[in-house]
PDB file of C-alpha atoms in Angstrom:
ATOM      1  CA  UNK A  24     107.482  43.053 183.851  1.00  0.00           C
ATOM      2  CA  UNK A  25     104.655  44.294 186.042  1.00  0.00           C
ATOM      3  CA  UNK A  26     101.546  42.314 186.832  1.00  0.00           C
ATOM      4  CA  UNK A  27      99.398  44.646 184.684  1.00  0.00           C
ATOM      5  CA  UNK A  28     101.700  44.282 181.658  1.00  0.00           C
ATOM      6  CA  UNK A  29     101.729  40.511 181.995  1.00  0.00           C
ATOM      7  CA  UNK A  30      97.926  40.443 182.203  1.00  0.00           C
ATOM      8  CA  UNK A  31      97.559  42.617 179.064  1.00  0.00           C
ATOM      9  CA  UNK A  32     100.044  40.433 177.163  1.00  0.00           C
ATOM     10  CA  UNK A  33      98.152  37.306 178.170  1.00  0.00           C
ATOM     11  CA  UNK A  34      94.857  38.835 176.963  1.00  0.00           C
ATOM     12  CA  UNK A  35      96.442  39.693 173.616  1.00  0.00           C
ATOM     13  CA  UNK A  36      97.742  36.154 173.166  1.00  0.00           C
ATOM     14  CA  UNK A  37      94.331  34.735 174.011  1.00  0.00           C
ATOM     15  CA  UNK A  38      92.634  37.019 171.475  1.00  0.00           C
ATOM     16  CA  UNK A  39      95.135  36.132 168.766  1.00  0.00           C
ATOM     17  CA  UNK A  40      94.556  32.442 169.423  1.00  0.00           C
ATOM     18  CA  UNK A  41      90.794  32.896 169.109  1.00  0.00           C
ATOM     19  CA  UNK A  42      91.163  34.828 165.831  1.00  0.00           C
ATOM     20  CA  UNK A  43      93.453  32.230 164.281  1.00  0.00           C
ATOM     21  CA  UNK A  44      91.594  30.323 161.555  1.00  0.00           C
ATOM     22  CA  UNK A  45      91.890  26.599 161.837  1.00  0.00           C
ATOM     23  CA  UNK A  46      92.786  25.322 158.345  1.00  0.00           C
ATOM     24  CA  UNK A  47      90.824  22.125 159.011  1.00  0.00           C
ATOM     25  CA  UNK A  48      87.701  24.140 159.834  1.00  0.00           C
ATOM     26  CA  UNK A  49      88.085  26.140 156.635  1.00  0.00           C
ATOM     27  CA  UNK A  50      88.438  23.016 154.543  1.00  0.00           C
ATOM     28  CA  UNK A  51      85.453  21.415 156.271  1.00  0.00           C
ATOM     29  CA  UNK A  52      83.383  24.522 155.554  1.00  0.00           C
ATOM     30  CA  UNK A  53      84.308  24.439 151.868  1.00  0.00           C
ATOM     31  CA  UNK A  54      83.413  20.772 151.613  1.00  0.00           C
ATOM     32  CA  UNK A  55      80.055  21.274 153.310  1.00  0.00           C
ATOM     33  CA  UNK A  56      79.213  24.164 150.999  1.00  0.00           C
ATOM     34  CA  UNK A  57      80.017  22.095 147.948  1.00  0.00           C
ATOM     35  CA  UNK A  58      78.495  18.858 149.188  1.00  0.00           C
ATOM     36  CA  UNK A  59      75.363  19.395 147.069  1.00  0.00           C
ATOM     37  CA  UNK A  60      76.251  19.562 143.366  1.00  0.00           C
ATOM     38  CA  UNK A  61      75.303  22.821 141.687  1.00  0.00           C
ATOM     39  CA  UNK A  62      73.285  20.932 139.074  1.00  0.00           C
ATOM     40  CA  UNK A  63      71.277  18.902 141.591  1.00  0.00           C
ATOM     41  CA  UNK A  64      67.579  19.602 141.981  1.00  0.00           C
ATOM     42  CA  UNK A  65      66.338  20.270 145.487  1.00  0.00           C
ATOM     43  CA  UNK A  66      63.955  17.839 147.163  1.00  0.00           C
ATOM     44  CA  UNK A  67      61.017  20.230 146.797  1.00  0.00           C
ATOM     45  CA  UNK A  68      61.814  20.747 143.110  1.00  0.00           C
ATOM     46  CA  UNK A  69      62.022  17.000 142.533  1.00  0.00           C
ATOM     47  CA  UNK A  70      58.684  16.477 144.284  1.00  0.00           C
ATOM     48  CA  UNK A  71      56.983  19.186 142.226  1.00  0.00           C
ATOM     49  CA  UNK A  72      58.456  17.798 139.006  1.00  0.00           C
ATOM     50  CA  UNK A  73      57.439  14.238 139.897  1.00  0.00           C
ATOM     51  CA  UNK A  74      53.865  15.283 140.707  1.00  0.00           C
ATOM     52  CA  UNK A  75      53.493  17.257 137.476  1.00  0.00           C
ATOM     53  CA  UNK A  76      54.995  14.493 135.325  1.00  0.00           C
ATOM     54  CA  UNK A  77      52.867  11.816 137.008  1.00  0.00           C
ATOM     55  CA  UNK A  78      49.744  13.910 136.425  1.00  0.00           C
ATOM     56  CA  UNK A  79      50.776  14.425 132.816  1.00  0.00           C
ATOM     57  CA  UNK A  80      51.325  10.701 132.321  1.00  0.00           C
ATOM     58  CA  UNK A  81      47.899   9.866 133.747  1.00  0.00           C
ATOM     59  CA  UNK A  82      46.230  12.504 131.562  1.00  0.00           C
ATOM     60  CA  UNK A  83      48.036  11.132 128.495  1.00  0.00           C
ATOM     61  CA  UNK A  84      46.607   7.680 129.220  1.00  0.00           C
ATOM     62  CA  UNK A  85      43.067   8.950 129.831  1.00  0.00           C
ATOM     63  CA  UNK A  86      42.027  12.420 128.661  1.00  0.00           C
ATOM     64  CA  UNK A  87      44.428  12.609 125.689  1.00  0.00           C
ATOM     65  CA  UNK A  88      43.015   9.382 124.245  1.00  0.00           C
ATOM     66  CA  UNK A  89      39.518  10.824 124.400  1.00  0.00           C
ATOM     67  CA  UNK A  90      40.608  14.044 122.706  1.00  0.00           C
ATOM     68  CA  UNK A  91      42.243  12.158 119.824  1.00  0.00           C
ATOM     69  CA  UNK A  92      38.940  12.163 117.914  1.00  0.00           C
ATOM     70  CA  UNK A  93      38.997  15.979 117.816  1.00  0.00           C
ATOM     71  CA  UNK A  94      42.300  16.020 115.927  1.00  0.00           C
ATOM     72  CA  UNK A  95      43.955  18.131 118.646  1.00  0.00           C
ATOM     73  CA  UNK A  96      45.600  15.852 121.186  1.00  0.00           C
ATOM     74  CA  UNK A  97      47.797  17.445 123.858  1.00  0.00           C
ATOM     75  CA  UNK A  98      50.980  15.691 124.935  1.00  0.00           C
ATOM     76  CA  UNK A  99      50.457  16.245 128.640  1.00  0.00           C
ATOM     77  CA  UNK A 100      53.889  15.014 129.745  1.00  0.00           C
ATOM     78  CA  UNK A 101      55.591  17.585 127.517  1.00  0.00           C
ATOM     79  CA  UNK A 102      53.209  20.225 128.855  1.00  0.00           C
ATOM     80  CA  UNK A 103      54.108  19.083 132.373  1.00  0.00           C
ATOM     81  CA  UNK A 104      57.856  19.443 131.926  1.00  0.00           C
ATOM     82  CA  UNK A 105      57.344  22.860 130.314  1.00  0.00           C
ATOM     83  CA  UNK A 106      55.224  23.871 133.293  1.00  0.00           C
ATOM     84  CA  UNK A 107      57.825  22.519 135.697  1.00  0.00           C
ATOM     85  CA  UNK A 108      60.617  24.500 134.025  1.00  0.00           C
ATOM     86  CA  UNK A 109      58.517  27.669 134.002  1.00  0.00           C
ATOM     87  CA  UNK A 110      57.765  27.350 137.712  1.00  0.00           C
ATOM     88  CA  UNK A 111      61.214  26.259 138.909  1.00  0.00           C
ATOM     89  CA  UNK A 112      63.369  28.269 136.479  1.00  0.00           C
ATOM     90  CA  UNK A 113      66.237  25.736 136.685  1.00  0.00           C
ATOM     91  CA  UNK A 114      69.644  26.005 135.085  1.00  0.00           C
ATOM     92  CA  UNK A 115      70.288  24.197 131.797  1.00  0.00           C
ATOM     93  CA  UNK A 116      71.589  20.976 133.381  1.00  0.00           C
ATOM     94  CA  UNK A 117      68.601  20.800 135.717  1.00  0.00           C
ATOM     95  CA  UNK A 118      66.266  21.478 132.800  1.00  0.00           C
ATOM     96  CA  UNK A 119      67.838  18.619 130.844  1.00  0.00           C
ATOM     97  CA  UNK A 120      67.316  16.316 133.844  1.00  0.00           C
ATOM     98  CA  UNK A 121      63.627  17.276 133.894  1.00  0.00           C
ATOM     99  CA  UNK A 122      63.423  16.600 130.146  1.00  0.00           C
ATOM    100  CA  UNK A 123      65.098  13.212 130.554  1.00  0.00           C
ATOM    101  CA  UNK A 124      62.597  12.239 133.257  1.00  0.00           C
ATOM    102  CA  UNK A 125      59.735  13.256 130.979  1.00  0.00           C
ATOM    103  CA  UNK A 126      61.231  11.313 128.068  1.00  0.00           C
ATOM    104  CA  UNK A 127      61.441   8.198 130.242  1.00  0.00           C
ATOM    105  CA  UNK A 128      57.709   8.363 130.920  1.00  0.00           C
ATOM    106  CA  UNK A 129      56.753   9.044 127.297  1.00  0.00           C
ATOM    107  CA  UNK A 130      59.090   6.271 126.144  1.00  0.00           C
ATOM    108  CA  UNK A 131      56.894   3.744 127.948  1.00  0.00           C
ATOM    109  CA  UNK A 132      54.168   4.376 125.362  1.00  0.00           C
ATOM    110  CA  UNK A 133      56.451   4.771 122.338  1.00  0.00           C
ATOM    111  CA  UNK A 134      57.295   1.876 120.045  1.00  0.00           C
ATOM    112  CA  UNK A 135      60.576   3.418 118.828  1.00  0.00           C
ATOM    113  CA  UNK A 136      63.263   2.851 121.491  1.00  0.00           C
ATOM    114  CA  UNK A 137      65.247   5.855 122.623  1.00  0.00           C
ATOM    115  CA  UNK A 138      63.589   8.329 120.281  1.00  0.00           C
ATOM    116  CA  UNK A 139      61.907  10.330 123.027  1.00  0.00           C
ATOM    117  CA  UNK A 140      65.271  11.102 124.632  1.00  0.00           C
ATOM    118  CA  UNK A 141      66.500  12.493 121.306  1.00  0.00           C
ATOM    119  CA  UNK A 142      63.379  14.681 121.145  1.00  0.00           C
ATOM    120  CA  UNK A 143      62.755  15.844 124.691  1.00  0.00           C
ATOM    121  CA  UNK A 144      66.284  16.456 125.987  1.00  0.00           C
ATOM    122  CA  UNK A 145      67.071  19.101 123.319  1.00  0.00           C
ATOM    123  CA  UNK A 146      63.548  20.491 123.698  1.00  0.00           C
ATOM    124  CA  UNK A 147      63.918  20.814 127.480  1.00  0.00           C
ATOM    125  CA  UNK A 148      67.300  22.524 127.069  1.00  0.00           C
ATOM    126  CA  UNK A 149      65.716  25.032 124.668  1.00  0.00           C
ATOM    127  CA  UNK A 150      62.767  25.516 127.029  1.00  0.00           C
ATOM    128  CA  UNK A 151      65.140  26.237 129.914  1.00  0.00           C
ATOM    129  CA  UNK A 152      67.196  28.742 127.922  1.00  0.00           C
ATOM    130  CA  UNK A 153      64.077  30.506 126.674  1.00  0.00           C
ATOM    131  CA  UNK A 154      62.636  30.609 130.199  1.00  0.00           C
ATOM    132  CA  UNK A 155      65.815  32.120 131.627  1.00  0.00           C
ATOM    133  CA  UNK A 156      65.897  34.720 128.850  1.00  0.00           C
ATOM    134  CA  UNK A 157      62.199  35.479 129.267  1.00  0.00           C
ATOM    135  CA  UNK A 158      62.571  35.887 133.027  1.00  0.00           C
ATOM    136  CA  UNK A 159      65.584  38.180 132.615  1.00  0.00           C
ATOM    137  CA  UNK A 160      64.164  40.339 129.833  1.00  0.00           C
ATOM    138  CA  UNK A 161      60.465  40.409 130.633  1.00  0.00           C
ATOM    139  CA  UNK A 162      60.299  40.058 134.403  1.00  0.00           C
ATOM    140  CA  UNK A 163      57.797  42.925 134.560  1.00  0.00           C
ATOM    141  CA  UNK A 164      55.396  41.023 132.280  1.00  0.00           C
ATOM    142  CA  UNK A 165      55.477  37.583 133.878  1.00  0.00           C
ATOM    143  CA  UNK A 166      53.361  38.654 136.872  1.00  0.00           C
ATOM    144  CA  UNK A 167      50.550  39.756 134.590  1.00  0.00           C
ATOM    145  CA  UNK A 168      47.504  37.572 134.078  1.00  0.00           C
ATOM    146  CA  UNK A 169      47.807  38.360 130.359  1.00  0.00           C
ATOM    147  CA  UNK A 170      51.372  37.023 130.144  1.00  0.00           C
ATOM    148  CA  UNK A 171      51.590  35.332 126.711  1.00  0.00           C
ATOM    149  CA  UNK A 172      55.014  33.771 127.217  1.00  0.00           C
ATOM    150  CA  UNK A 173      53.977  30.461 128.867  1.00  0.00           C
ATOM    151  CA  UNK A 174      51.899  29.716 125.759  1.00  0.00           C
ATOM    152  CA  UNK A 175      54.621  30.856 123.358  1.00  0.00           C
ATOM    153  CA  UNK A 176      57.488  28.990 125.056  1.00  0.00           C
ATOM    154  CA  UNK A 177      55.474  25.783 125.384  1.00  0.00           C
ATOM    155  CA  UNK A 178      54.309  26.044 121.764  1.00  0.00           C
ATOM    156  CA  UNK A 179      57.892  26.440 120.515  1.00  0.00           C
ATOM    157  CA  UNK A 180      59.219  23.665 122.772  1.00  0.00           C
ATOM    158  CA  UNK A 181      56.546  21.225 121.577  1.00  0.00           C
ATOM    159  CA  UNK A 182      57.319  22.146 117.970  1.00  0.00           C
ATOM    160  CA  UNK A 183      60.995  21.351 118.587  1.00  0.00           C
ATOM    161  CA  UNK A 184      60.215  17.993 120.198  1.00  0.00           C
ATOM    162  CA  UNK A 185      57.604  17.070 117.600  1.00  0.00           C
ATOM    163  CA  UNK A 186      59.780  18.237 114.727  1.00  0.00           C
ATOM    164  CA  UNK A 187      62.692  16.067 115.853  1.00  0.00           C
ATOM    165  CA  UNK A 188      60.332  13.118 116.333  1.00  0.00           C
ATOM    166  CA  UNK A 189      58.822  13.469 112.849  1.00  0.00           C
ATOM    167  CA  UNK A 190      62.202  13.946 111.166  1.00  0.00           C
ATOM    168  CA  UNK A 191      64.021  11.077 112.883  1.00  0.00           C
ATOM    169  CA  UNK A 192      61.068   8.699 112.552  1.00  0.00           C
ATOM    170  CA  UNK A 193      60.758   9.461 108.830  1.00  0.00           C
ATOM    171  CA  UNK A 194      64.435   9.234 107.924  1.00  0.00           C
ATOM    172  CA  UNK A 195      65.780   6.587 110.295  1.00  0.00           C
ATOM    173  CA  UNK A 196      62.915   4.242 111.041  1.00  0.00           C
ATOM    174  CA  UNK A 197      60.531   4.598 108.081  1.00  0.00           C
ATOM    175  CA  UNK A 198      63.379   5.125 105.562  1.00  0.00           C
ATOM    176  CA  UNK A 199      61.423   7.752 103.671  1.00  0.00           C
ATOM    177  CA  UNK A 200      62.440  11.073 102.197  1.00  0.00           C
ATOM    178  CA  UNK A 201      62.478  14.132 104.420  1.00  0.00           C
ATOM    179  CA  UNK A 202      59.458  15.568 102.630  1.00  0.00           C
ATOM    180  CA  UNK A 203      57.327  12.757 104.033  1.00  0.00           C
ATOM    181  CA  UNK A 204      57.749  14.269 107.488  1.00  0.00           C
ATOM    182  CA  UNK A 205      55.559  17.174 106.376  1.00  0.00           C
ATOM    183  CA  UNK A 206      52.574  14.834 106.609  1.00  0.00           C
ATOM    184  CA  UNK A 207      53.000  14.953 110.386  1.00  0.00           C
ATOM    185  CA  UNK A 208      53.246  18.760 110.467  1.00  0.00           C
ATOM    186  CA  UNK A 209      49.534  19.415 111.176  1.00  0.00           C
ATOM    187  CA  UNK A 210      49.610  16.943 114.070  1.00  0.00           C
ATOM    188  CA  UNK A 211      52.751  18.536 115.520  1.00  0.00           C
ATOM    189  CA  UNK A 212      51.335  22.058 115.225  1.00  0.00           C
ATOM    190  CA  UNK A 213      47.992  20.981 116.707  1.00  0.00           C
ATOM    191  CA  UNK A 214      49.723  19.289 119.639  1.00  0.00           C
ATOM    192  CA  UNK A 215      51.922  22.357 120.203  1.00  0.00           C
ATOM    193  CA  UNK A 216      48.858  24.612 120.220  1.00  0.00           C
ATOM    194  CA  UNK A 217      47.025  22.345 122.690  1.00  0.00           C
ATOM    195  CA  UNK A 218      50.072  22.118 124.975  1.00  0.00           C
ATOM    196  CA  UNK A 219      50.415  25.888 124.905  1.00  0.00           C
ATOM    197  CA  UNK A 220      46.807  26.311 126.003  1.00  0.00           C
ATOM    198  CA  UNK A 221      47.200  23.781 128.833  1.00  0.00           C
ATOM    199  CA  UNK A 222      50.295  25.490 130.230  1.00  0.00           C
ATOM    200  CA  UNK A 223      48.880  28.999 129.764  1.00  0.00           C
ATOM    201  CA  UNK A 224      45.777  28.043 131.763  1.00  0.00           C
ATOM    202  CA  UNK A 225      47.681  26.323 134.578  1.00  0.00           C
ATOM    203  CA  UNK A 226      50.778  28.491 134.974  1.00  0.00           C
ATOM    204  CA  UNK A 227      49.341  31.477 136.837  1.00  0.00           C
ATOM    205  CA  UNK A 228      47.140  29.456 139.267  1.00  0.00           C
ATOM    206  CA  UNK A 229      50.014  27.099 140.134  1.00  0.00           C
ATOM    207  CA  UNK A 230      52.403  30.037 140.449  1.00  0.00           C
ATOM    208  CA  UNK A 231      50.091  31.653 143.003  1.00  0.00           C
ATOM    209  CA  UNK A 232      49.563  28.432 144.947  1.00  0.00           C
ATOM    210  CA  UNK A 233      53.281  27.611 145.056  1.00  0.00           C
ATOM    211  CA  UNK A 234      54.332  31.241 145.673  1.00  0.00           C
ATOM    212  CA  UNK A 235      56.790  31.034 142.776  1.00  0.00           C
TER     213      UNK A 235
END
């Protein structure tokens, strides 16, 4: 074998060695890519959600009490989690986590233990599904200042939460017939309307500020 042939053969062996994938490196890469669970919220998303929910909680303790005399009292924490879902567009599991966080805050001011989780977790799941569908089907509308969907989705989500609350409270805790829950219907509808207005007014400005 000549010197040139030996040199070429050595270069080929070196190149093959470099191109050989180390199984350990491949496994390490897979682990690092999957280290963050798919359902986990990012730090920035958690911060945004926490700020919105904290603001909603404070408004519930202050402004909402003052508005009670008007007969239309927003539930600002529900409005906050609807706003958070609209801005972040999470998957269903992430949306449920946001709803559970909101329910924990509302539960602090609710005399019926655990009821808010039964109301807000299904409501947040519905809000997330509706938001994903709305984004997919009406993406050309959501950049418009006249976008009606934040109001509509928040209105429906609040109706779901309030409807569950009225039904469970009437049947399970008050031990009344289902028809008695209709007494709460005007309050639920009024709250849903107020929440829809709050989110509709805040969605576009926050979307611009956050570049969402």
